[in-house]
PDB file of C-alpha atoms in Angstrom:
ATOM      1  CA  MET A   1      24.813  -0.684 -12.187  1.00  0.00           C
ATOM      2  CA  PRO A   2      21.721  -1.189 -15.030  1.00  0.00           C
ATOM      3  CA  VAL A   3      20.815  -4.810 -15.132  1.00  0.00           C
ATOM      4  CA  ALA A   4      21.433  -5.604 -19.084  1.00  0.00           C
ATOM      5  CA  PHE A   5      19.226  -8.297 -19.661  1.00  0.00           C
ATOM      6  CA  LEU A   6      16.019  -6.231 -18.398  1.00  0.00           C
ATOM      7  CA  ASN A   7      16.565  -2.852 -19.381  1.00  0.00           C
ATOM      8  CA  SER A   8      15.502  -2.014 -22.880  1.00  0.00           C
ATOM      9  CA  GLU A   9      15.619   1.616 -24.452  1.00  0.00           C
ATOM     10  CA  PHE A  10      11.928   1.961 -23.206  1.00  0.00           C
ATOM     11  CA  ASN A  11      10.348   2.322 -19.646  1.00  0.00           C
ATOM     12  CA  ASP A  12      11.191  -1.015 -17.837  1.00  0.00           C
ATOM     13  CA  LEU A  13       9.297   0.039 -14.149  1.00  0.00           C
ATOM     14  CA  TYR A  14       8.208  -2.155 -10.799  1.00  0.00           C
ATOM     15  CA  PRO A  15      10.441  -5.526 -10.929  1.00  0.00           C
ATOM     16  CA  ALA A  16       8.782  -8.367  -8.161  1.00  0.00           C
ATOM     17  CA  PHE A  17      10.228 -11.664  -7.930  1.00  0.00           C
ATOM     18  CA  ASN A  18       8.228 -14.553  -7.305  1.00  0.00           C
ATOM     19  CA  SER A  19       8.257 -17.086  -4.398  1.00  0.00           C
ATOM     20  CA  ASP A  20      11.748 -19.023  -5.732  1.00  0.00           C
ATOM     21  CA  PHE A  21      13.489 -16.254  -7.585  1.00  0.00           C
ATOM     22  CA  SER A  22      12.854 -17.604 -11.056  1.00  0.00           C
ATOM     23  CA  ARG A  23      10.885 -15.215 -12.366  1.00  0.00           C
ATOM     24  CA  ILE A  24      10.992 -11.286 -12.410  1.00  0.00           C
ATOM     25  CA  TYR A  25       8.111  -9.795 -13.391  1.00  0.00           C
ATOM     26  CA  PHE A  26       8.431  -6.391 -14.631  1.00  0.00           C
ATOM     27  CA  CYS A  27       6.040  -3.752 -16.577  1.00  0.00           C
ATOM     28  CA  SER A  28       7.629  -1.904 -19.462  1.00  0.00           C
ATOM     29  CA  ASP A  29       5.890   0.506 -22.171  1.00  0.00           C
ATOM     30  CA  ARG A  30       8.005  -1.615 -25.049  1.00  0.00           C
ATOM     31  CA  GLU A  31       4.585  -1.527 -27.298  1.00  0.00           C
ATOM     32  CA  ASP A  32       2.705   1.753 -28.690  1.00  0.00           C
ATOM     33  CA  GLY A  33       3.266   3.383 -25.446  1.00  0.00           C
ATOM     34  CA  ILE A  34       0.917   1.221 -23.556  1.00  0.00           C
ATOM     35  CA  PHE A  35       2.565  -0.466 -19.864  1.00  0.00           C
ATOM     36  CA  ASN A  36       2.052  -4.244 -19.812  1.00  0.00           C
ATOM     37  CA  ILE A  37       3.552  -6.927 -17.548  1.00  0.00           C
ATOM     38  CA  PHE A  38       6.250  -9.103 -18.295  1.00  0.00           C
ATOM     39  CA  TYR A  39       8.813 -11.511 -17.368  1.00  0.00           C
ATOM     40  CA  VAL A  40      12.226 -12.638 -17.435  1.00  0.00           C
ATOM     41  CA  ASP A  41      13.037 -16.315 -15.895  1.00  0.00           C
ATOM     42  CA  VAL A  42      16.354 -16.388 -14.208  1.00  0.00           C
ATOM     43  CA  GLU A  43      18.956 -19.396 -12.413  1.00  0.00           C
ATOM     44  CA  TYR A  44      19.227 -17.710  -8.977  1.00  0.00           C
ATOM     45  CA  SER A  45      21.580 -19.011  -6.286  1.00  0.00           C
ATOM     46  CA  ASN A  46      23.685 -18.178  -3.454  1.00  0.00           C
ATOM     47  CA  GLY A  47      21.964 -14.627  -3.140  1.00  0.00           C
ATOM     48  CA  GLN A  48      22.976 -14.065  -7.211  1.00  0.00           C
ATOM     49  CA  ILE A  49      21.559 -14.138 -10.102  1.00  0.00           C
ATOM     50  CA  VAL A  50      23.647 -16.258 -12.502  1.00  0.00           C
ATOM     51  CA  GLY A  51      22.232 -17.162 -15.695  1.00  0.00           C
ATOM     52  CA  ILE A  52      19.422 -16.220 -17.579  1.00  0.00           C
ATOM     53  CA  LEU A  53      17.141 -18.498 -18.751  1.00  0.00           C
ATOM     54  CA  SER A  54      15.521 -16.443 -21.496  1.00  0.00           C
ATOM     55  CA  ASP A  55      18.894 -15.600 -23.012  1.00  0.00           C
ATOM     56  CA  THR A  56      18.174 -11.907 -24.223  1.00  0.00           C
ATOM     57  CA  LEU A  57      16.368  -8.741 -23.629  1.00  0.00           C
ATOM     58  CA  GLU A  58      14.407  -9.606 -26.555  1.00  0.00           C
ATOM     59  CA  ARG A  59      12.878 -12.703 -25.399  1.00  0.00           C
ATOM     60  CA  ALA A  60      11.570 -11.560 -22.002  1.00  0.00           C
ATOM     61  CA  VAL A  61       7.325 -12.608 -22.433  1.00  0.00           C
ATOM     62  CA  GLU A  62       5.019 -10.604 -22.024  1.00  0.00           C
ATOM     63  CA  MET A  63       1.844 -11.883 -19.941  1.00  0.00           C
ATOM     64  CA  ASP A  64      -0.971 -13.019 -22.422  1.00  0.00           C
ATOM     65  CA  GLN A  65      -3.428 -11.074 -23.302  1.00  0.00           C
ATOM     66  CA  VAL A  66      -5.508 -11.334 -19.998  1.00  0.00           C
ATOM     67  CA  LEU A  67      -3.374  -9.250 -18.264  1.00  0.00           C
ATOM     68  CA  SER A  68      -1.996  -7.189 -21.170  1.00  0.00           C
ATOM     69  CA  GLY A  69      -3.904  -5.158 -23.554  1.00  0.00           C
ATOM     70  CA  GLU A  70      -5.019  -1.630 -24.832  1.00  0.00           C
ATOM     71  CA  TYR A  71      -4.322   0.019 -21.007  1.00  0.00           C
ATOM     72  CA  ASP A  72      -2.106   0.209 -18.697  1.00  0.00           C
ATOM     73  CA  ASP A  73      -1.208  -2.399 -16.185  1.00  0.00           C
ATOM     74  CA  LYS A  74       1.673  -1.733 -14.340  1.00  0.00           C
ATOM     75  CA  CYS A  75       3.568  -2.706 -10.453  1.00  0.00           C
ATOM     76  CA  PRO A  76       3.516  -6.426 -10.456  1.00  0.00           C
ATOM     77  CA  TYR A  77       3.675  -8.622  -7.178  1.00  0.00           C
ATOM     78  CA  ILE A  78       3.319 -12.285  -7.247  1.00  0.00           C
ATOM     79  CA  PHE A  79       2.302 -13.668  -3.629  1.00  0.00           C
ATOM     80  CA  GLY A  80       1.606 -17.611  -4.049  1.00  0.00           C
ATOM     81  CA  ASN A  81      -0.684 -18.112  -7.094  1.00  0.00           C
ATOM     82  CA  THR A  82      -2.174 -14.106  -6.857  1.00  0.00           C
ATOM     83  CA  LEU A  83      -0.607 -11.843  -8.709  1.00  0.00           C
ATOM     84  CA  VAL A  84      -1.280  -8.437  -7.617  1.00  0.00           C
ATOM     85  CA  PHE A  85      -1.510  -5.222 -10.060  1.00  0.00           C
ATOM     86  CA  THR A  86      -2.537  -1.621 -10.642  1.00  0.00           C
ATOM     87  CA  SER A  87      -4.282  -0.754 -13.747  1.00  0.00           C
ATOM     88  CA  ASN A  88      -6.302   2.185 -15.427  1.00  0.00           C
ATOM     89  CA  ARG A  89      -8.791  -0.372 -17.552  1.00  0.00           C
ATOM     90  CA  PRO A  90     -12.212   0.098 -17.871  1.00  0.00           C
ATOM     91  CA  GLY A  91     -14.513  -0.528 -15.007  1.00  0.00           C
ATOM     92  CA  GLY A  92     -12.472   0.756 -12.179  1.00  0.00           C
ATOM     93  CA  SER A  93     -13.316   3.544  -9.657  1.00  0.00           C
ATOM     94  CA  GLY A  94     -11.084   6.285 -11.696  1.00  0.00           C
ATOM     95  CA  GLY A  95      -7.739   6.150 -12.342  1.00  0.00           C
ATOM     96  CA  TYR A  96      -5.141   3.385 -11.446  1.00  0.00           C
ATOM     97  CA  ASP A  97      -7.590   0.839  -9.836  1.00  0.00           C
ATOM     98  CA  LEU A  98      -5.685  -2.319  -8.125  1.00  0.00           C
ATOM     99  CA  TYR A  99      -6.565  -6.138  -8.867  1.00  0.00           C
ATOM    100  CA  TYR A 100      -5.772  -9.224  -8.421  1.00  0.00           C
ATOM    101  CA  SER A 101      -5.189 -12.375 -11.192  1.00  0.00           C
ATOM    102  CA  LYS A 102      -4.885 -16.000  -9.508  1.00  0.00           C
ATOM    103  CA  PHE A 103      -2.709 -18.693 -11.632  1.00  0.00           C
ATOM    104  CA  GLU A 104      -5.416 -21.806 -12.029  1.00  0.00           C
ATOM    105  CA  ASP A 105      -5.290 -25.131 -13.797  1.00  0.00           C
ATOM    106  CA  GLY A 106      -2.413 -23.693 -15.790  1.00  0.00           C
ATOM    107  CA  ALA A 107      -3.960 -19.787 -16.725  1.00  0.00           C
ATOM    108  CA  TRP A 108      -4.242 -16.243 -15.366  1.00  0.00           C
ATOM    109  CA  THR A 109      -7.874 -15.928 -14.619  1.00  0.00           C
ATOM    110  CA  GLU A 110      -9.677 -12.629 -15.432  1.00  0.00           C
ATOM    111  CA  PRO A 111      -8.079 -10.245 -13.597  1.00  0.00           C
ATOM    112  CA  VAL A 112     -10.911  -9.067 -10.541  1.00  0.00           C
ATOM    113  CA  ASN A 113     -10.896  -5.338  -9.452  1.00  0.00           C
ATOM    114  CA  PHE A 114     -10.097  -5.518  -5.824  1.00  0.00           C
ATOM    115  CA  GLY A 115     -13.590  -2.820  -5.060  1.00  0.00           C
ATOM    116  CA  ALA A 116     -14.543   0.140  -3.601  1.00  0.00           C
ATOM    117  CA  ALA A 117     -13.131  -0.999  -0.386  1.00  0.00           C
ATOM    118  CA  ILE A 118      -9.768   0.070  -1.768  1.00  0.00           C
ATOM    119  CA  ASN A 119     -10.027   1.688  -4.473  1.00  0.00           C
ATOM    120  CA  THR A 120     -11.031   5.518  -5.454  1.00  0.00           C
ATOM    121  CA  GLU A 121     -11.717   7.882  -7.793  1.00  0.00           C
ATOM    122  CA  PHE A 122      -7.643   8.256  -7.001  1.00  0.00           C
ATOM    123  CA  ASP A 123      -4.844   6.697  -8.066  1.00  0.00           C
ATOM    124  CA  GLU A 124      -3.799   2.975  -5.904  1.00  0.00           C
ATOM    125  CA  TYR A 125      -0.151   1.734  -6.833  1.00  0.00           C
ATOM    126  CA  ARG A 126       2.227  -0.540  -6.137  1.00  0.00           C
ATOM    127  CA  PRO A 127       0.827  -2.824  -4.024  1.00  0.00           C
ATOM    128  CA  ILE A 128       1.899  -5.474  -2.098  1.00  0.00           C
ATOM    129  CA  LEU A 129       0.893  -8.668  -0.728  1.00  0.00           C
ATOM    130  CA  PHE A 130       2.178 -10.678   2.363  1.00  0.00           C
ATOM    131  CA  ASP A 131       1.025 -13.028   4.919  1.00  0.00           C
ATOM    132  CA  ALA A 132       1.331 -10.790   7.998  1.00  0.00           C
ATOM    133  CA  GLU A 133       0.277 -13.260  10.227  1.00  0.00           C
ATOM    134  CA  VAL A 134      -2.055 -11.211  12.364  1.00  0.00           C
ATOM    135  CA  ASP A 135      -4.901 -12.585  11.548  1.00  0.00           C
ATOM    136  CA  TYR A 136      -4.937 -15.904  10.507  1.00  0.00           C
ATOM    137  CA  ASP A 137      -8.168 -15.462   7.821  1.00  0.00           C
ATOM    138  CA  LYS A 138      -6.721 -12.399   6.115  1.00  0.00           C
ATOM    139  CA  ASP A 139      -3.405 -11.607   4.129  1.00  0.00           C
ATOM    140  CA  MET A 140      -2.649  -8.216   4.432  1.00  0.00           C
ATOM    141  CA  LEU A 141      -2.290  -5.703   0.797  1.00  0.00           C
ATOM    142  CA  VAL A 142       0.269  -2.486   1.167  1.00  0.00           C
ATOM    143  CA  PHE A 143      -0.344  -0.123  -1.500  1.00  0.00           C
ATOM    144  CA  SER A 144       0.362   3.882  -1.704  1.00  0.00           C
ATOM    145  CA  SER A 145      -2.616   6.394  -3.272  1.00  0.00           C
ATOM    146  CA  ASN A 146      -3.214   9.591  -4.023  1.00  0.00           C
ATOM    147  CA  ARG A 147      -6.360  10.092  -2.455  1.00  0.00           C
ATOM    148  CA  ILE A 148      -7.272  12.622  -0.087  1.00  0.00           C
ATOM    149  CA  GLY A 149      -7.446  12.531   3.078  1.00  0.00           C
ATOM    150  CA  GLY A 150      -3.556  11.402   3.205  1.00  0.00           C
ATOM    151  CA  LYS A 151      -0.383  13.623   4.453  1.00  0.00           C
ATOM    152  CA  GLY A 152      -0.268  15.036   0.462  1.00  0.00           C
ATOM    153  CA  GLY A 153       1.166  13.457  -2.402  1.00  0.00           C
ATOM    154  CA  PHE A 154       1.217   9.776  -1.933  1.00  0.00           C
ATOM    155  CA  ASP A 155       0.557   7.896   0.851  1.00  0.00           C
ATOM    156  CA  LEU A 156       0.707   3.854   2.002  1.00  0.00           C
ATOM    157  CA  TYR A 157      -2.115   2.285   3.555  1.00  0.00           C
ATOM    158  CA  PHE A 158      -2.492  -1.288   4.883  1.00  0.00           C
ATOM    159  CA  VAL A 159      -5.713  -3.286   4.556  1.00  0.00           C
ATOM    160  CA  GLY A 160      -6.594  -6.942   4.795  1.00  0.00           C
ATOM    161  CA  VAL A 161      -7.898  -9.057   2.186  1.00  0.00           C
ATOM    162  CA  PRO A 162      -9.115 -12.081   2.358  1.00  0.00           C
ATOM    163  CA  VAL A 163      -6.922 -15.230   2.120  1.00  0.00           C
ATOM    164  CA  ASP A 164      -8.611 -17.273  -0.555  1.00  0.00           C
ATOM    165  CA  LEU A 165      -9.657 -13.779  -2.297  1.00  0.00           C
TER     166      LEU A 165
END
């Protein structure tokens, strides 16, 4: 069943809830065919979405200019105060790269490219960051990539990243 308050006539992709399920982040190409990150505030109770605080889809909020601009920003995922996402913005390794931004002092920081240890000239996509409880000074980043050396197409990769990014 389609989720009426999120869907539009454009491409609406890759939903992710924040930790308390009060906000859904997703990407959409609603403006000029460029994918940007949006969010909608929701009321979540007993495993169900019970109300939309933003009223309608037209009230979906585009992330500030630091996180949305003239290049594609996709696949948002929130872990604590850290947003990880994929983008084809300049300054990357090529294709789509993985970036992160932190919510500090009421604003998102300038996105940081994860660098050559993670990104390649190919596409890195759909990052998920979590506490794996395996190594106490690292969180785990899981993502897909079509880089050379995999089994073919997009493959899944796991890598530890510093907890304090």
